XYZ file of C-alpha atoms in Angstrom:
631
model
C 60.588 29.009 -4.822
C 58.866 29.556 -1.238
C 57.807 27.156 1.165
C 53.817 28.059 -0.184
C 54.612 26.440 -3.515
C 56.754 23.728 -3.017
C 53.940 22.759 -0.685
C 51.056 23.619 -2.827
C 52.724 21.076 -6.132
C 52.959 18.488 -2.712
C 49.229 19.184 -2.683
C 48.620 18.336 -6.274
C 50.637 15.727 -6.734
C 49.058 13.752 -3.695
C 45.679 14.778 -4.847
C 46.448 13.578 -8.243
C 47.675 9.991 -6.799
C 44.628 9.758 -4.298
C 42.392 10.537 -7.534
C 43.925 8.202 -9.667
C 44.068 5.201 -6.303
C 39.940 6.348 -6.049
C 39.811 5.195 -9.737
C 41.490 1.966 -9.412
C 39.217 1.196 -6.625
C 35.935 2.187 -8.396
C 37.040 -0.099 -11.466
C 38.305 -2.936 -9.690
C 35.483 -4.988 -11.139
C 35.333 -3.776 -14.461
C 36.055 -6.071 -17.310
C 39.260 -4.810 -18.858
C 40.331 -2.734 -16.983
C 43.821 -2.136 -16.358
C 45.218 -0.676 -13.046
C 46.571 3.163 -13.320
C 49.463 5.194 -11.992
C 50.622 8.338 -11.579
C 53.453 8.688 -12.666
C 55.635 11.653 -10.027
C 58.496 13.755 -11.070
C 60.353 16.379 -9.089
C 60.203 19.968 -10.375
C 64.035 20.560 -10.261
C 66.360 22.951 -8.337
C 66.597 26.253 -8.355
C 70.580 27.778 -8.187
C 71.353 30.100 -5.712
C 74.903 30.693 -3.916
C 74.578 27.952 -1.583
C 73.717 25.491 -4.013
C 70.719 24.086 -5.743
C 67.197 24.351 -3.852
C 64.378 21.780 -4.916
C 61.007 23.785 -6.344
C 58.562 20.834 -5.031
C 57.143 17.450 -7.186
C 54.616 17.905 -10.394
C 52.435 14.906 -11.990
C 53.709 13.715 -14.995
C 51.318 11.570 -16.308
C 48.871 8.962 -15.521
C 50.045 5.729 -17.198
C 48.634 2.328 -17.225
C 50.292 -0.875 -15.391
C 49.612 -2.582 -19.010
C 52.140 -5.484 -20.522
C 51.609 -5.950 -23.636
C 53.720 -9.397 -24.551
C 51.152 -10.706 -21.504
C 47.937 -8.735 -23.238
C 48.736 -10.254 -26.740
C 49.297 -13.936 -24.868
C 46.308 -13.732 -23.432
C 44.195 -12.954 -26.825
C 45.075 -15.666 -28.131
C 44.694 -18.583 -25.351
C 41.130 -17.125 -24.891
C 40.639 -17.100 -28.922
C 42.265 -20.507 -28.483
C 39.577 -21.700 -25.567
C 36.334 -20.300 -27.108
C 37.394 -22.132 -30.487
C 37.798 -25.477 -28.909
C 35.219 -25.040 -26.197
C 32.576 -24.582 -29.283
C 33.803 -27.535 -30.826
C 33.481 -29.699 -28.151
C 30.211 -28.573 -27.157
C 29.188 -29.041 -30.976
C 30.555 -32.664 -31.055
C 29.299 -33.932 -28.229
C 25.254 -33.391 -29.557
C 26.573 -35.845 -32.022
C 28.199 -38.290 -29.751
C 25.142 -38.266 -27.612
C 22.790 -38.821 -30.073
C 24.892 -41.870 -31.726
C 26.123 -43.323 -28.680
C 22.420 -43.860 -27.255
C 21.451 -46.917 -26.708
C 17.913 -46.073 -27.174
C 17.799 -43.608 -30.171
C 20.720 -44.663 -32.049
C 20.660 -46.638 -35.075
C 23.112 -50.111 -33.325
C 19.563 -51.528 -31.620
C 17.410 -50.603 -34.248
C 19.449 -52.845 -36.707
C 19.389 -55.551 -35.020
C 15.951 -55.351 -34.382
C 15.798 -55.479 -38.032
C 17.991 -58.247 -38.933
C 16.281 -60.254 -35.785
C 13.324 -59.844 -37.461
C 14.084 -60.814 -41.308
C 15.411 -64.262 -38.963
C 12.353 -64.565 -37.745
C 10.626 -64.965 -41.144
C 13.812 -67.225 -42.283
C 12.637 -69.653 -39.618
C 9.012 -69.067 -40.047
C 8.240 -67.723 -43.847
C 4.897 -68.596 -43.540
C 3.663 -66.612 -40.507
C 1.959 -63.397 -41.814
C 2.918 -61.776 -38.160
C 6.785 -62.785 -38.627
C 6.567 -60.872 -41.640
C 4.441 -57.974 -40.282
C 7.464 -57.571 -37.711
C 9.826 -58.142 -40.259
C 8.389 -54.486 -41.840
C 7.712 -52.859 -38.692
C 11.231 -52.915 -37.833
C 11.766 -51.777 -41.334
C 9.810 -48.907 -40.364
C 11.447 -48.161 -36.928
C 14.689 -48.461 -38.279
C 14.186 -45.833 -41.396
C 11.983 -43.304 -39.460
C 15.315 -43.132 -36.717
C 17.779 -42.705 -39.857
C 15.250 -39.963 -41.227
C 15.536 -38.487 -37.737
C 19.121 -38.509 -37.148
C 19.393 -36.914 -40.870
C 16.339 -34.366 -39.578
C 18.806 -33.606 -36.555
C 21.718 -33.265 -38.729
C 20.185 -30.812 -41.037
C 19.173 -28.694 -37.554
C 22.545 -29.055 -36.736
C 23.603 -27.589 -40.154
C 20.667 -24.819 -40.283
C 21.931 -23.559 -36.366
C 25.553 -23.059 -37.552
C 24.591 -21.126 -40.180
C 22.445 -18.870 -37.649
C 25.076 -19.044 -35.154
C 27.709 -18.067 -37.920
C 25.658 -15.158 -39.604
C 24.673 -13.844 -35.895
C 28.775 -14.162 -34.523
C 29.574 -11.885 -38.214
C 27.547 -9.334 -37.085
C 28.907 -9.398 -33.333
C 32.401 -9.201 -35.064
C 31.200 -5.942 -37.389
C 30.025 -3.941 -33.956
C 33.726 -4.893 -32.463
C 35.474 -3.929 -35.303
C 33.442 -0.582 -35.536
C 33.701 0.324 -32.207
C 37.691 -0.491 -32.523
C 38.025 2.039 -35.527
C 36.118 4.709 -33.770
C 38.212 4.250 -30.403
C 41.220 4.409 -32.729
C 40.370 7.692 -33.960
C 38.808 9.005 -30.525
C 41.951 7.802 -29.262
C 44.454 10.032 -31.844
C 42.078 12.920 -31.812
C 42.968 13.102 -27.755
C 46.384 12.095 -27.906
C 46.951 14.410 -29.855
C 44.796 17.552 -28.266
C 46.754 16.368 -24.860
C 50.035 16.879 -26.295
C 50.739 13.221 -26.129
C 48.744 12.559 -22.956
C 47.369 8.507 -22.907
C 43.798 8.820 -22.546
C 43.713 5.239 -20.597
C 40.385 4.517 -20.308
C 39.715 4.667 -23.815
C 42.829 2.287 -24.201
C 41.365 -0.248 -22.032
C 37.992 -0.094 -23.854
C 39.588 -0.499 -26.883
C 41.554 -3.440 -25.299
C 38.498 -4.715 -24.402
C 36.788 -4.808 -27.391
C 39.804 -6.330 -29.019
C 39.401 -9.500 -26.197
C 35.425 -10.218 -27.015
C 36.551 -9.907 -31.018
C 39.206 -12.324 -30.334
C 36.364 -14.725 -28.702
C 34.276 -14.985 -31.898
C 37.763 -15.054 -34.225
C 41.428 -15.363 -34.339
C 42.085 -12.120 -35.390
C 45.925 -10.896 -35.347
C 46.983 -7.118 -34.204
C 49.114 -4.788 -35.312
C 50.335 -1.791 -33.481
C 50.738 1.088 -35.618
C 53.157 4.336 -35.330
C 50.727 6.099 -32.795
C 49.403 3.487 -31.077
C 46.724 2.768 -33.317
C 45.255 -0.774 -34.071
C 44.776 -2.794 -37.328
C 43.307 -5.816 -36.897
C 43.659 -8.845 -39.377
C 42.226 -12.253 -39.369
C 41.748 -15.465 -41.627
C 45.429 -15.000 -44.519
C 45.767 -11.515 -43.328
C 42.189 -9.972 -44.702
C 42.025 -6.291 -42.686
C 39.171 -5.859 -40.409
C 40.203 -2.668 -39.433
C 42.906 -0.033 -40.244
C 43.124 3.057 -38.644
C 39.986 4.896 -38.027
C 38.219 2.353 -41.105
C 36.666 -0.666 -40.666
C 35.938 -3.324 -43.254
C 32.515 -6.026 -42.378
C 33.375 -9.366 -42.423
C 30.128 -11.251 -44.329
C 28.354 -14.259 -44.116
C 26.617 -15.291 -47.290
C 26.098 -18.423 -49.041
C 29.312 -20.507 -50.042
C 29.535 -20.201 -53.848
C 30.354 -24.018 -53.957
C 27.142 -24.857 -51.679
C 24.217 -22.734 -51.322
C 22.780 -24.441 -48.786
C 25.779 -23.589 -46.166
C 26.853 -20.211 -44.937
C 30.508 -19.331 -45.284
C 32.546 -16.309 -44.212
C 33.969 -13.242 -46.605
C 35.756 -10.341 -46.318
C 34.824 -6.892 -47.781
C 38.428 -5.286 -48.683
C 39.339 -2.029 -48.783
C 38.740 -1.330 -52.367
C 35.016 -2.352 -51.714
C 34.962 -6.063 -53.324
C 33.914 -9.071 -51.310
C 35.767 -12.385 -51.500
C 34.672 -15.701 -49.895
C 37.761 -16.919 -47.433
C 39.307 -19.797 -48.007
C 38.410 -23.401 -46.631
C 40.726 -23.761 -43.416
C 41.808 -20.434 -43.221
C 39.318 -18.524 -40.696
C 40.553 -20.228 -37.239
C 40.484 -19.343 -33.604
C 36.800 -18.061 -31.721
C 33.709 -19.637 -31.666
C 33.177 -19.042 -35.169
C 36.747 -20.737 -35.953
C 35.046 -23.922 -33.770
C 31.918 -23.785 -35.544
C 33.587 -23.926 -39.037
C 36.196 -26.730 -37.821
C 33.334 -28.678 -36.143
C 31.308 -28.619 -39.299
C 34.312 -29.584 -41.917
C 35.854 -32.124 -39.487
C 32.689 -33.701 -37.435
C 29.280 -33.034 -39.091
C 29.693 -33.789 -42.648
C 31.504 -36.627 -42.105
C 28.874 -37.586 -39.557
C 25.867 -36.549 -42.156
C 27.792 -38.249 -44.831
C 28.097 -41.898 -42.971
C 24.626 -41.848 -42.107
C 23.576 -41.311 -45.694
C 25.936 -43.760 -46.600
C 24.758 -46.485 -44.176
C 21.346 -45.681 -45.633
C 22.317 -46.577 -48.790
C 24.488 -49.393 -47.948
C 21.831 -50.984 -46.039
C 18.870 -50.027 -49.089
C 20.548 -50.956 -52.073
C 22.183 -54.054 -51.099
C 18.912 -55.210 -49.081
C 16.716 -54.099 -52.262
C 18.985 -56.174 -54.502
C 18.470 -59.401 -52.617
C 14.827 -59.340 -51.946
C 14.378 -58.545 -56.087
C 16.107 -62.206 -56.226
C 13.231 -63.914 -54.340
C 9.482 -64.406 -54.399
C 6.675 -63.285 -52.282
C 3.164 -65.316 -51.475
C 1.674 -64.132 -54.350
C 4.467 -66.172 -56.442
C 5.445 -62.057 -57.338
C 9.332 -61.615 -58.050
C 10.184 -59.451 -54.713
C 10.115 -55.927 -55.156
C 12.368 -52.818 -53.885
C 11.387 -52.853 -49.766
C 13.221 -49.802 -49.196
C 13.401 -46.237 -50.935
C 16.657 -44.781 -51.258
C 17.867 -41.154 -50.528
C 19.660 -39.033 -53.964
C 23.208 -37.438 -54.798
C 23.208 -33.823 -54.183
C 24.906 -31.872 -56.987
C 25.560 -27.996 -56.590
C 26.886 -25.860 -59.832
C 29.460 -23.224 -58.705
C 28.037 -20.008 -58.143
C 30.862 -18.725 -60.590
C 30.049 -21.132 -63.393
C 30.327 -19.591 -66.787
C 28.691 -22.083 -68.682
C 24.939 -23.700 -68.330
C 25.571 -27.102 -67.995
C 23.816 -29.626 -65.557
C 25.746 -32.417 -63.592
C 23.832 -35.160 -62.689
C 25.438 -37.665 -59.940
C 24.106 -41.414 -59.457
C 24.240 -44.219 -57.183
C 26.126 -47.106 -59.482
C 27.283 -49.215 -56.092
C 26.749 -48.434 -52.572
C 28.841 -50.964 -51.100
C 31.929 -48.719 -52.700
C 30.701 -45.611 -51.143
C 33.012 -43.230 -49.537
C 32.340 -40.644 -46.900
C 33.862 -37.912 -48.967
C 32.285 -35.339 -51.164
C 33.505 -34.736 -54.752
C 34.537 -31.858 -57.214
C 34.192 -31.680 -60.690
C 36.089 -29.717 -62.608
C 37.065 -28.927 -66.013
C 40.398 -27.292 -66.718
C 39.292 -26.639 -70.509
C 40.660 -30.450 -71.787
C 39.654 -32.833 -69.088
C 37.053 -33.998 -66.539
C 38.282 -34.421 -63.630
C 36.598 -35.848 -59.919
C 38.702 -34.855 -57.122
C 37.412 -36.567 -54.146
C 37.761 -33.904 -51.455
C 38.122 -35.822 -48.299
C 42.014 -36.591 -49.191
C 42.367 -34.733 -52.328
C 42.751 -37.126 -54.456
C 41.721 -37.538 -58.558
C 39.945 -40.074 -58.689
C 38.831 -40.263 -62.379
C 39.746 -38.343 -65.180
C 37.675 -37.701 -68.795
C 37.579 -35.903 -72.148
C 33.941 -37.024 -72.991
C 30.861 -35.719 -71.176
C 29.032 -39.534 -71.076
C 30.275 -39.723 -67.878
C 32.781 -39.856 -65.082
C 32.909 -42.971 -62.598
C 34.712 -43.690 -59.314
C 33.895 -44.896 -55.707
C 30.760 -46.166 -56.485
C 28.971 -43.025 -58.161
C 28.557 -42.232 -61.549
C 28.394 -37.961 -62.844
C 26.980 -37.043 -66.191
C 26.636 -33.930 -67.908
C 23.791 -32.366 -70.696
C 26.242 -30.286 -72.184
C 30.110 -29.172 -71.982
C 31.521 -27.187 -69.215
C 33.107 -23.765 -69.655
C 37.175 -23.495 -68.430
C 37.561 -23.391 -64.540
C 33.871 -24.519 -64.090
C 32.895 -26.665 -61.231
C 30.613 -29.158 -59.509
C 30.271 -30.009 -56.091
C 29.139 -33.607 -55.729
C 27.545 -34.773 -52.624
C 26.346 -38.732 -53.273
C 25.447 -39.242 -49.314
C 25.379 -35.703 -47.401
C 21.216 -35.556 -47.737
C 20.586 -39.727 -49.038
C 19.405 -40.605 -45.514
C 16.265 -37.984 -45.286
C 15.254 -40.172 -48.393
C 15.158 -43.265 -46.862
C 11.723 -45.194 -46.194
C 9.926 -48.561 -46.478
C 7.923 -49.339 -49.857
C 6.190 -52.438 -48.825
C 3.179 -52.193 -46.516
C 1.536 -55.885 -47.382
C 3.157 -58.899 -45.086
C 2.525 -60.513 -48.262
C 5.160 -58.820 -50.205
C 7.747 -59.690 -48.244
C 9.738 -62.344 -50.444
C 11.219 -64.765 -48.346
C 11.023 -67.298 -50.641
C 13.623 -68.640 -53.812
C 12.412 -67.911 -56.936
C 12.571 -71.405 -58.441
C 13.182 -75.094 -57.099
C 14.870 -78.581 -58.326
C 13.253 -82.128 -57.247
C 14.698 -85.263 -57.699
C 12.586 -87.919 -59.079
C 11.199 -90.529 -56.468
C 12.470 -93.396 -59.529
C 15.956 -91.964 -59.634
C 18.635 -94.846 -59.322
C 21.873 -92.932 -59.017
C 23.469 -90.378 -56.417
C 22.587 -87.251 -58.354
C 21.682 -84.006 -57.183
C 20.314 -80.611 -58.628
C 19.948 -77.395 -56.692
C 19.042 -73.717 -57.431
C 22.486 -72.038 -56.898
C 21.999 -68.940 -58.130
C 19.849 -65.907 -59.512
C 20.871 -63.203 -60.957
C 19.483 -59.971 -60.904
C 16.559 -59.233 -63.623
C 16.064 -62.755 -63.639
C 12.916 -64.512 -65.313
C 10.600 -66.708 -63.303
C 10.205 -70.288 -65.335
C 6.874 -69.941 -67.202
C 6.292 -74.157 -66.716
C 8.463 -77.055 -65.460
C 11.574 -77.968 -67.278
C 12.908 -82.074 -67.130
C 16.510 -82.556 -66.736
C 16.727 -85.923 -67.700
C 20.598 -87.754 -67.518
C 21.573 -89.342 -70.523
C 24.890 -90.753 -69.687
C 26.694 -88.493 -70.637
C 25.544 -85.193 -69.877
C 21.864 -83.898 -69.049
C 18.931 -82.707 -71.723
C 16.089 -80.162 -70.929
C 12.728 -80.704 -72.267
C 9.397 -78.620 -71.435
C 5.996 -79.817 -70.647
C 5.296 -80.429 -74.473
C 9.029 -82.784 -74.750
C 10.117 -79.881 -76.578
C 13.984 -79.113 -75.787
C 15.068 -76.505 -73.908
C 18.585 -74.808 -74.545
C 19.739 -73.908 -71.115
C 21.444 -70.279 -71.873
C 24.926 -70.958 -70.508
C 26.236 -73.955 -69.280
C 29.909 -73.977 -67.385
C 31.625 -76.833 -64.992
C 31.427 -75.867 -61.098
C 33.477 -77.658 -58.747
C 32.753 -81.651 -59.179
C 29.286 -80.720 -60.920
C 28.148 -78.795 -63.575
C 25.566 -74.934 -63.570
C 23.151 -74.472 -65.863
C 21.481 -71.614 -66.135
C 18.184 -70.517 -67.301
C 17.154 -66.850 -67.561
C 18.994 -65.667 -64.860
C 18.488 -68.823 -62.717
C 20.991 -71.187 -61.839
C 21.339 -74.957 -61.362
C 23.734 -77.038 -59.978
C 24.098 -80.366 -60.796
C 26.376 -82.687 -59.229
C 26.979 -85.973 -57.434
C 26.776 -89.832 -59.493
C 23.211 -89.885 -61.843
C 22.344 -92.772 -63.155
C 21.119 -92.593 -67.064
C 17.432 -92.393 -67.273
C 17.406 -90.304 -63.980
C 15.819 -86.692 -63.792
C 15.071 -83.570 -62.393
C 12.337 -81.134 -62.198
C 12.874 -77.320 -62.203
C 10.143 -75.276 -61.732
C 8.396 -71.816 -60.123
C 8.485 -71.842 -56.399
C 5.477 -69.923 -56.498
C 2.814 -71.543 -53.705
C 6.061 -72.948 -51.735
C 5.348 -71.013 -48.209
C 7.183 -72.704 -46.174
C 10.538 -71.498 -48.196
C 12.682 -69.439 -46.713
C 15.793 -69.647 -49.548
C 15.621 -65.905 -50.056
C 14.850 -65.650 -46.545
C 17.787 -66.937 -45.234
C 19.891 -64.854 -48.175
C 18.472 -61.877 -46.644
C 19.157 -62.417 -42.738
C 22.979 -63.468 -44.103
C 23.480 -60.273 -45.102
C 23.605 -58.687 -41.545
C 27.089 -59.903 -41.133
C 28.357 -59.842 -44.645
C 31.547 -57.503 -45.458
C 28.884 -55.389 -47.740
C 30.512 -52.085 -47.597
C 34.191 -51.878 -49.682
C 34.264 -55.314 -48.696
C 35.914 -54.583 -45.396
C 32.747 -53.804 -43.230
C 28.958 -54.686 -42.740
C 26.842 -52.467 -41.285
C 27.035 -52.932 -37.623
C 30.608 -52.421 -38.468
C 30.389 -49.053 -40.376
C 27.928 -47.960 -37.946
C 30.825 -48.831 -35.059
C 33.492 -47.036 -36.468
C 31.346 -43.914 -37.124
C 30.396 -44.388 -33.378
C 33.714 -45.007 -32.289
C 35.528 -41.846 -34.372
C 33.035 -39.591 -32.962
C 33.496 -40.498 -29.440
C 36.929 -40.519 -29.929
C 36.914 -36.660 -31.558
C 34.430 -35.833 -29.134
C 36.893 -37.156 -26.121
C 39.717 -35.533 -27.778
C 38.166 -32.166 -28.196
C 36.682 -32.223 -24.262
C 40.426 -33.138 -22.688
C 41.977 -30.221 -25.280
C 39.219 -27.726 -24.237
C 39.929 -28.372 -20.701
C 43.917 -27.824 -20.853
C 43.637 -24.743 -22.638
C 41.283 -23.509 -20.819
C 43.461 -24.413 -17.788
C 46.140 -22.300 -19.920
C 44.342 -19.912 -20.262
C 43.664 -19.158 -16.666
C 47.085 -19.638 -15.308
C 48.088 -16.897 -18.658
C 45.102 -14.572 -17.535
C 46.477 -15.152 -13.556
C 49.890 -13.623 -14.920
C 48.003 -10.806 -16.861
C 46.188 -9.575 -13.927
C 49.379 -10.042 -11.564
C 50.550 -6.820 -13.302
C 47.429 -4.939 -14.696
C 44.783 -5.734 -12.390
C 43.577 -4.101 -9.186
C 44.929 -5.510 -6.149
C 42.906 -4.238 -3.351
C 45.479 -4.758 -0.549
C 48.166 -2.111 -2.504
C 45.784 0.355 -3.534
C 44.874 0.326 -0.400
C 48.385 1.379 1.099
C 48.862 3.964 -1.561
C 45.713 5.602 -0.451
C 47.112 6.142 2.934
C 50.807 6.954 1.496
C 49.052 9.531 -0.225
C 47.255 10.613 2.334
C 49.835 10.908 4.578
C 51.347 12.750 1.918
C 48.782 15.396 1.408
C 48.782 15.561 5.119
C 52.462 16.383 5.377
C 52.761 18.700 2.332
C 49.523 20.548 4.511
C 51.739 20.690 7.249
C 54.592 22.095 5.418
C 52.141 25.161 3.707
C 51.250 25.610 7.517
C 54.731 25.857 8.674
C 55.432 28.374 6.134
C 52.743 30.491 7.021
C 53.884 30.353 10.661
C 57.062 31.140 9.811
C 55.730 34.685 7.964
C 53.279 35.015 10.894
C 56.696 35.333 13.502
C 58.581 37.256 11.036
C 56.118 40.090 10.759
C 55.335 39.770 14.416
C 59.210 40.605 14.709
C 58.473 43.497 12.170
């Protein structure tokens, strides 16, 4: 080969290595893109009697600087980042809104309960009592607005999740189409890389992996097939199957994610199973943070209604009225599977607040038995071959007519009970503050006797006139107005003294009577100045009312505490991985990215080396210019 054309391939080959240095320079701030090379070969030697001459360089290929253990790292710490990055920004609405000392429920409550102490001490002051239900009102209008901010809460994830779906369908369509593009010219190249369209498909691959751990799989040919969730395909090949959002067939009211699969059905995922991305953070925060959030609040609600309602129906107001209910209380939520074969209704009910769990429940039937799975641990909790009902952790499920095989009922007793929550009693009046009955000692009595009202139960009567207790000696005997006896209806030995009850109301007698001594027991109706049920009620701020373990400061603290604790947790794991994620993206770009500094230097190696290769095709033509000179 002359001098010409071993010159002339120097000349291509250091014009193809300037073009490709040009093109690492002009990308250097695109997103994803990786740093090229040209890849130099030499053209071989030509034999001749003295040996082997060289015939010059040619450009074998253009390749990309790409790792792809490094590439595949860094998918998932950024999948990893965005998921717990969502999270904690999620979590910590809910620890701010909790943990303030202004809007959260803590102050309010003892507002309250300072209030209902204020009519113990003065049950006759109409303003005490006007407090009293003005902190009733506070304190149910800021449930009804954290349960207003928790249902936002719920309504934006399932915007965020159905917008992030259809983010993930573009990806995964523009990954199939680069897949094919990316064959097609492979192929018409005769094997050629076409490495820009690698690095866009690389790229789309890195925002997919922000919305959802997805998994890839490099195919014979360098084609992409994309998984996610327990291995559902979002793309094979040159095909690409949507992921969907649509309403969970367990609950309606909450979007959840599916797959459509290749043979063109659509299956819900599992619970737990889509992970990694923002939408993998959305799904965790609401399973993990805001239903057990929504579901403490509604349970607090109740907690706080049902046991407060129960006491002040055991007293009396001005108007000598047995109290009334002063709050309203908030429903179970019950949701037939969307899958449900048969046309039965569930119907959940409150039976005891104070045994309330945080959990929701399942009902199933497996074609024999009833069974209520509560959710939050997995554990049966009842079991039943009848449909009159199912009972356990303080809620009570009925049905109007059998269930089909494999049919199911989700049971939510708290998730929405705090948006029902309100105040029933308007009238200062109302408010009963006082004990529903009263005992009085005789100013003529001789002995050491005593007679109190030490109990009423609930659905009590109110006594309709005054009863005598009168001691005989050996025990006591109740007469009416009219001396006609009255037959107390049960009697039973208490400590040193003896309870007699009456319609629900109970005495207790005790202490050293003389015979001939008595007792009056009659109405407290008039008796302002009472504060019996008064008291009763303000007790009940600090009593263990909630599975006997807590009261409701103290169920409202732990719900505080496990938030700020998550939402701590979350903010400290966010930060390190996103601290991993840098140092893993630093050790990505130390091999694929543009470093100015060496492209720089190539661009004058190359240079020099088109300059010398000129030099040499000058040479040579000097050389012929002598020889026919010579000639």
């Amino acid at each position: 080969m002359s001098l010409f054309n071993i010159g002339l391939s120097g000349l291509n080959v250091a014009q193809n290595a300037l073009t490709t240095t040009g093109h690492n320079f002009s990308n250097a701030a695109t997103p994803g893109y990786t740093r090229q090379s040209t890849i130099i070969a030499s053209a071989g030697g030509q034999f001749t009697g003295s040996g082997f001459f060289g015939q010059g360089s040619s450009t074998v290929t253009v390749q990309r600087v790409y790792d792809g253990f490094l590439t595949g790292q860094l998918r998932t710490a950024t999948s990893a980042s965005s998921e717990l990055s969502t999270f904690s920004s999620q979590i910590s609405q809910i620890d701010n809104l909790l943990a303030d000392q202004n809007a959260g429920l803590a102050p309010l409550m003892q507002k309250f309960f300072a209030a209902v102490q204020t009519v113990s001490d003065t049950p006759g002051d109409t303003a005490a009592r006007q407090g009293m239900l003005s902190a009733a009102q506070a304190l149910t209008g800021q449930v009804k607005a954290s349960s207003d901010y928790f249902k936002q809460l719920q309504d934006g994830i399932n915007t965020q999740l159905t917008s992030s779906v259809r983010q993930v369908n573009d990806y995964t369509k523009q990954i199939a189409s680069l897949n094919k593009q990316i064959s097609q010219l492979t192929a018409a190249s005769g094997g050629q890389p076409p490495n820009d369209l690698l690095d866009q498909r690389d790229q789309a691959v890195s925002e997919l992996t922000k919305l959802v751990g997805a998994k890839v799989v490099v195919q014979d040919g360098n084609t992409y097939n994309v998984f996610v969730g327990n291995g559902q395909p979002l793309v094979m090949g040159s095909e690409s199957y949507d992921m969907t959002a649509v309403p969970s067939a367990a609950d309606p009211s909450r979007i959840t994610i599916g797959y459509t699969l290749p043979n063109g059905n659509t299956v819900q995922s599992e619970d737990g199973s889509v992970t990694g991305g923002s939408i993998g953070g959305l799904l965790r925060f609401r399973s993990q943070s805001l239903d057990q959030a929504q579901n403490a609040i509604g349970r607090l609600s109740l907690a706080i209604g049902q046991v407060f309602n129960n006491q002040h129906k055991l007293g009396i107001d001005l108007n000598g009225a047995t109290g009334t209910d002063l709050f309203s209380l908030g429903q179970p939520t019950t949701y037939a599977n969307a899958n449900n074969k048969s046309n039965a209704v569930a119907t959940a009910t409150i039976t005891n607040a104070g045994s309330l769990t945080t959990s929701d429940y399942s009902l199933k039937f497996d074609g024999t038995n009833y069974s209520l799975t509560r959710l939050s641990d997995n554990t049966v909790v009842a079991t039943s071959t009848s449909l009159s009902g199912i009972s356990a952790d303080g809620i009570s499920v009925s049905l109007n007519g059998p269930m089909s095989a494999n049919d199911s009922f989700l049971i939510q007793p708290t998730r929405n009970a705090a948006a029902g929550f309100g105040t029933l009693i308007t009238d200062p009046a109302k408010v009963a503050a006082a004990s529903p009955a009263r005992a009085d000692a005789s100013t003529q009595n001789t002995g050491s006797g005593t007679a109190k009202l030490s109990g009423v139960a609930q659905g009590f009567t109110q006594l309709s006139g005054k009863i005598t207790a009168t001691y005989t000696g050996a025990g006591y005997t109740f007469t009416d107005a009219l001396g006609n006896v009255v037959t107390p209806t049960s009697t039973a030995a208490s400590g040193t003294g003896t309870d007699y009850t009456f319609s629900g109301l109970t005495f207790h007698f005790d202490g050293t009577p003389k015979a001939g001594d008595t007792f009056t027991l009659s109405s407290n109706s008039g008796a302002t100045a009472d504060n019996g049920n008064a008291l009763a009620l303000a007790k009940l701020q600090t009593a263990k009312t909630i599975n006997g373990t807590s009261s409701f400061n103290d169920a409202y603290a732990s719900l505080v505490n496990q938030v700020g604790s998550d939402a701590k947790s979350a903010s400290i794991a966010s930060e390190s991985q996103d601290s991993i994620t840098t140092q893993v993206t630093s050790a990505q770009q130390s091999v694929s990215g543009v470093n100015m500094d060496e492209e720089t230097v190539n661009l004058l190696k190359f240079q020099q080396l088109y300059q010398a290769n000129a030099k040499v095709i000058q040479t040579a033509s000097t050389i012929i210019d002598t020889l026919l000179s010579i000639g």
